[in-house]
Amino acid sequence: MAVSTLRSADDAVSPVVGVVLLFAISITLAAVTAGVVVGAEEGLISSAPTASFEFNYDAGATGSADLNHSGNSGALTLSHVGGDTMDASNLEVRAQPGGTAGESALGWNGEVAAGSSVTVTVDAGATVRLVHSTDGSSTTVATWDADSA
């Protein structure tokens, strides 16, 4: 009889060890997952600025940079109205059809902050993008499309 009493006491150890092992595995997986998420956070943060721009098109006028392609053109003024301040050397205006103008052609230097503006000559039917480029990647900050203006 003493054997059966000892045996039933041994049965209780196995479920307890199983629960402890499952708990340890769960804690380890949670720690590894947290490490991966925190370590990958740098790649998830966007370095692209967030800014608001307004566009004003004046048919027949000209701007500081000529991105005109067809001759049927006008002046497009891009005005920074709010948001992040950006380094002018990282910005360029791209017109399709047309061309691209960077910092020196635009007349921007240093930082582009709220209140800054530039005027470029573009085709009447162009699509114009203000592009921010840094570290080998580029992001469109603002877009003006003549067809939807």
mmCIF file of C-alpha atoms in Angstrom:
data_model
loop_
_atom_site.group_PDB
_atom_site.id
_atom_site.type_symbol
_atom_site.label_atom_id
_atom_site.label_comp_id
_atom_site.label_asym_id
_atom_site.label_seq_id
_atom_site.Cartn_x
_atom_site.Cartn_y
_atom_site.Cartn_z
ATOM 1 C CA MET A 1 0.000 0.000 0.000
ATOM 2 C CA ALA A 2 2.827 2.324 0.622
ATOM 3 C CA VAL A 3 3.873 2.028 -3.020
ATOM 4 C CA SER A 4 0.552 3.303 -4.386
ATOM 5 C CA THR A 5 0.569 6.254 -1.988
ATOM 6 C CA LEU A 6 4.077 7.235 -3.106
ATOM 7 C CA ARG A 7 3.133 6.827 -6.747
ATOM 8 C CA SER A 8 0.127 9.185 -6.620
ATOM 9 C CA ALA A 9 2.325 11.866 -5.041
ATOM 10 C CA ASP A 10 4.798 11.561 -7.973
ATOM 11 C CA ASP A 11 2.016 12.175 -10.526
ATOM 12 C CA ALA A 12 1.514 15.734 -9.288
ATOM 13 C CA VAL A 13 5.127 16.742 -10.057
ATOM 14 C CA SER A 14 4.832 16.151 -13.812
ATOM 15 C CA PRO A 15 1.992 18.678 -14.494
ATOM 16 C CA VAL A 16 3.717 21.323 -12.351
ATOM 17 C CA VAL A 17 7.002 20.886 -14.266
ATOM 18 C CA GLY A 18 5.087 21.100 -17.552
ATOM 19 C CA VAL A 19 3.389 24.353 -16.547
ATOM 20 C CA VAL A 20 6.705 25.869 -15.428
ATOM 21 C CA LEU A 21 8.387 24.865 -18.705
ATOM 22 C CA LEU A 22 5.545 26.325 -20.804
ATOM 23 C CA PHE A 23 5.718 29.523 -18.781
ATOM 24 C CA ALA A 24 9.503 29.765 -19.300
ATOM 25 C CA ILE A 25 9.136 29.182 -23.051
ATOM 26 C CA SER A 26 6.430 31.860 -23.259
ATOM 27 C CA ILE A 27 8.599 34.398 -21.420
ATOM 28 C CA THR A 28 11.572 33.605 -23.690
ATOM 29 C CA LEU A 29 9.491 34.025 -26.855
ATOM 30 C CA ALA A 30 8.083 37.309 -25.582
ATOM 31 C CA ALA A 31 11.587 38.619 -24.836
ATOM 32 C CA VAL A 32 12.890 37.611 -28.284
ATOM 33 C CA THR A 33 9.879 39.180 -30.016
ATOM 34 C CA ALA A 34 10.281 42.418 -28.049
ATOM 35 C CA GLY A 35 13.974 42.529 -28.963
ATOM 36 C CA VAL A 36 13.233 42.112 -32.662
ATOM 37 C CA VAL A 37 10.513 44.773 -32.622
ATOM 38 C CA VAL A 38 12.607 47.303 -30.723
ATOM 39 C CA GLY A 39 15.682 46.551 -32.853
ATOM 40 C CA ALA A 40 13.719 46.956 -36.096
ATOM 41 C CA GLU A 41 12.107 50.199 -34.951
ATOM 42 C CA GLU A 42 14.863 52.294 -36.549
ATOM 43 C CA GLY A 43 13.930 51.000 -40.007
ATOM 44 C CA LEU A 44 10.252 51.710 -39.437
ATOM 45 C CA ILE A 45 10.692 55.382 -38.614
ATOM 46 C CA SER A 46 10.347 57.550 -41.683
ATOM 47 C CA SER A 47 12.980 60.216 -42.171
ATOM 48 C CA ALA A 48 10.877 62.024 -44.764
ATOM 49 C CA PRO A 49 9.610 65.424 -43.684
ATOM 50 C CA THR A 50 5.943 66.241 -43.393
ATOM 51 C CA ALA A 51 5.044 69.655 -44.737
ATOM 52 C CA SER A 52 2.113 71.446 -46.349
ATOM 53 C CA PHE A 53 2.498 73.348 -49.606
ATOM 54 C CA GLU A 54 0.102 75.507 -51.567
ATOM 55 C CA PHE A 55 0.335 75.997 -55.333
ATOM 56 C CA ASN A 56 -0.639 79.031 -57.376
ATOM 57 C CA TYR A 57 -0.491 78.895 -61.195
ATOM 58 C CA ASP A 58 -0.328 82.085 -63.279
ATOM 59 C CA ALA A 59 -0.683 81.408 -67.049
ATOM 60 C CA GLY A 60 1.775 83.296 -69.230
ATOM 61 C CA ALA A 61 4.079 84.367 -66.370
ATOM 62 C CA THR A 62 7.624 83.057 -65.752
ATOM 63 C CA GLY A 63 9.518 81.890 -62.702
ATOM 64 C CA SER A 64 13.093 81.651 -61.447
ATOM 65 C CA ALA A 65 13.626 78.137 -62.798
ATOM 66 C CA ASP A 66 12.490 77.176 -66.297
ATOM 67 C CA LEU A 67 11.027 73.654 -66.391
ATOM 68 C CA ASN A 68 8.993 74.456 -69.503
ATOM 69 C CA HIS A 69 8.854 71.840 -72.243
ATOM 70 C CA SER A 70 6.236 72.908 -74.788
ATOM 71 C CA GLY A 71 6.152 76.706 -74.825
ATOM 72 C CA ASN A 72 2.576 76.823 -73.512
ATOM 73 C CA SER A 73 3.603 77.688 -69.999
ATOM 74 C CA GLY A 74 2.991 79.676 -66.857
ATOM 75 C CA ALA A 75 4.475 80.369 -63.449
ATOM 76 C CA LEU A 76 3.777 77.948 -60.625
ATOM 77 C CA THR A 77 4.465 79.246 -57.118
ATOM 78 C CA LEU A 78 5.112 76.626 -54.431
ATOM 79 C CA SER A 79 4.591 78.044 -50.930
ATOM 80 C CA HIS A 80 5.548 76.230 -47.726
ATOM 81 C CA VAL A 81 2.599 76.896 -45.406
ATOM 82 C CA GLY A 82 3.377 74.622 -42.469
ATOM 83 C CA GLY A 83 5.033 71.507 -41.154
ATOM 84 C CA ASP A 84 8.664 70.438 -40.944
ATOM 85 C CA THR A 85 11.548 72.684 -41.890
ATOM 86 C CA MET A 86 13.623 71.049 -44.645
ATOM 87 C CA ASP A 87 17.198 71.416 -45.858
ATOM 88 C CA ALA A 88 17.091 73.049 -49.303
ATOM 89 C CA SER A 89 19.922 70.830 -50.571
ATOM 90 C CA ASN A 90 17.622 67.806 -50.181
ATOM 91 C CA LEU A 91 14.779 69.300 -52.249
ATOM 92 C CA GLU A 92 14.122 69.431 -55.951
ATOM 93 C CA VAL A 93 11.148 70.293 -58.138
ATOM 94 C CA ARG A 94 10.347 67.811 -60.903
ATOM 95 C CA ALA A 95 7.970 68.683 -63.740
ATOM 96 C CA GLN A 96 6.514 66.100 -66.122
ATOM 97 C CA PRO A 97 6.744 66.998 -68.966
ATOM 98 C CA GLY A 98 9.641 69.304 -68.340
ATOM 99 C CA GLY A 99 12.699 68.964 -66.197
ATOM 100 C CA THR A 100 14.151 69.057 -62.721
ATOM 101 C CA ALA A 101 15.427 71.990 -60.683
ATOM 102 C CA GLY A 102 17.468 71.774 -57.510
ATOM 103 C CA GLU A 103 18.528 74.137 -54.750
ATOM 104 C CA SER A 104 20.596 76.635 -56.778
ATOM 105 C CA ALA A 105 18.151 76.909 -59.702
ATOM 106 C CA LEU A 106 15.257 77.422 -57.304
ATOM 107 C CA GLY A 107 17.021 80.116 -55.320
ATOM 108 C CA TRP A 108 16.483 78.284 -52.056
ATOM 109 C CA ASN A 109 19.448 77.994 -49.740
ATOM 110 C CA GLY A 110 19.801 76.811 -46.172
ATOM 111 C CA GLU A 111 16.479 75.767 -44.739
ATOM 112 C CA VAL A 112 13.011 75.851 -46.280
ATOM 113 C CA ALA A 113 10.497 76.752 -43.581
ATOM 114 C CA ALA A 114 6.924 77.967 -43.405
ATOM 115 C CA GLY A 115 6.673 81.203 -45.357
ATOM 116 C CA SER A 116 9.255 80.160 -47.980
ATOM 117 C CA SER A 117 8.186 80.077 -51.603
ATOM 118 C CA VAL A 118 9.648 79.595 -55.061
ATOM 119 C CA THR A 119 8.232 80.196 -58.547
ATOM 120 C CA VAL A 120 9.044 77.953 -61.515
ATOM 121 C CA THR A 121 7.985 78.070 -65.154
ATOM 122 C CA VAL A 122 6.108 74.887 -66.146
ATOM 123 C CA ASP A 123 3.931 73.616 -68.981
ATOM 124 C CA ALA A 124 0.245 74.416 -68.705
ATOM 125 C CA GLY A 125 -0.587 70.686 -68.490
ATOM 126 C CA ALA A 126 2.327 69.569 -66.304
ATOM 127 C CA THR A 127 2.421 67.495 -63.160
ATOM 128 C CA VAL A 128 4.864 68.976 -60.663
ATOM 129 C CA ARG A 129 6.298 67.165 -57.646
ATOM 130 C CA LEU A 130 8.383 68.552 -54.798
ATOM 131 C CA VAL A 131 10.760 65.719 -53.905
ATOM 132 C CA HIS A 132 12.836 65.286 -50.738
ATOM 133 C CA SER A 133 15.898 63.041 -51.196
ATOM 134 C CA THR A 134 18.215 61.783 -48.474
ATOM 135 C CA ASP A 135 20.272 58.658 -47.782
ATOM 136 C CA GLY A 136 19.587 57.231 -51.238
ATOM 137 C CA SER A 137 15.798 57.394 -50.953
ATOM 138 C CA SER A 138 13.347 59.998 -52.139
ATOM 139 C CA THR A 139 9.845 60.947 -51.072
ATOM 140 C CA THR A 140 7.303 63.189 -52.749
ATOM 141 C CA VAL A 141 6.431 65.940 -50.281
ATOM 142 C CA ALA A 142 3.810 67.723 -52.417
ATOM 143 C CA THR A 143 2.240 67.298 -55.871
ATOM 144 C CA TRP A 144 0.456 69.726 -58.212
ATOM 145 C CA ASP A 145 -1.399 68.379 -61.241
ATOM 146 C CA ALA A 146 -2.585 70.886 -63.834
ATOM 147 C CA ASP A 147 -5.505 68.627 -64.775
ATOM 148 C CA SER A 148 -6.923 68.665 -61.237
ATOM 149 C CA ALA A 149 -6.073 72.288 -60.409
#
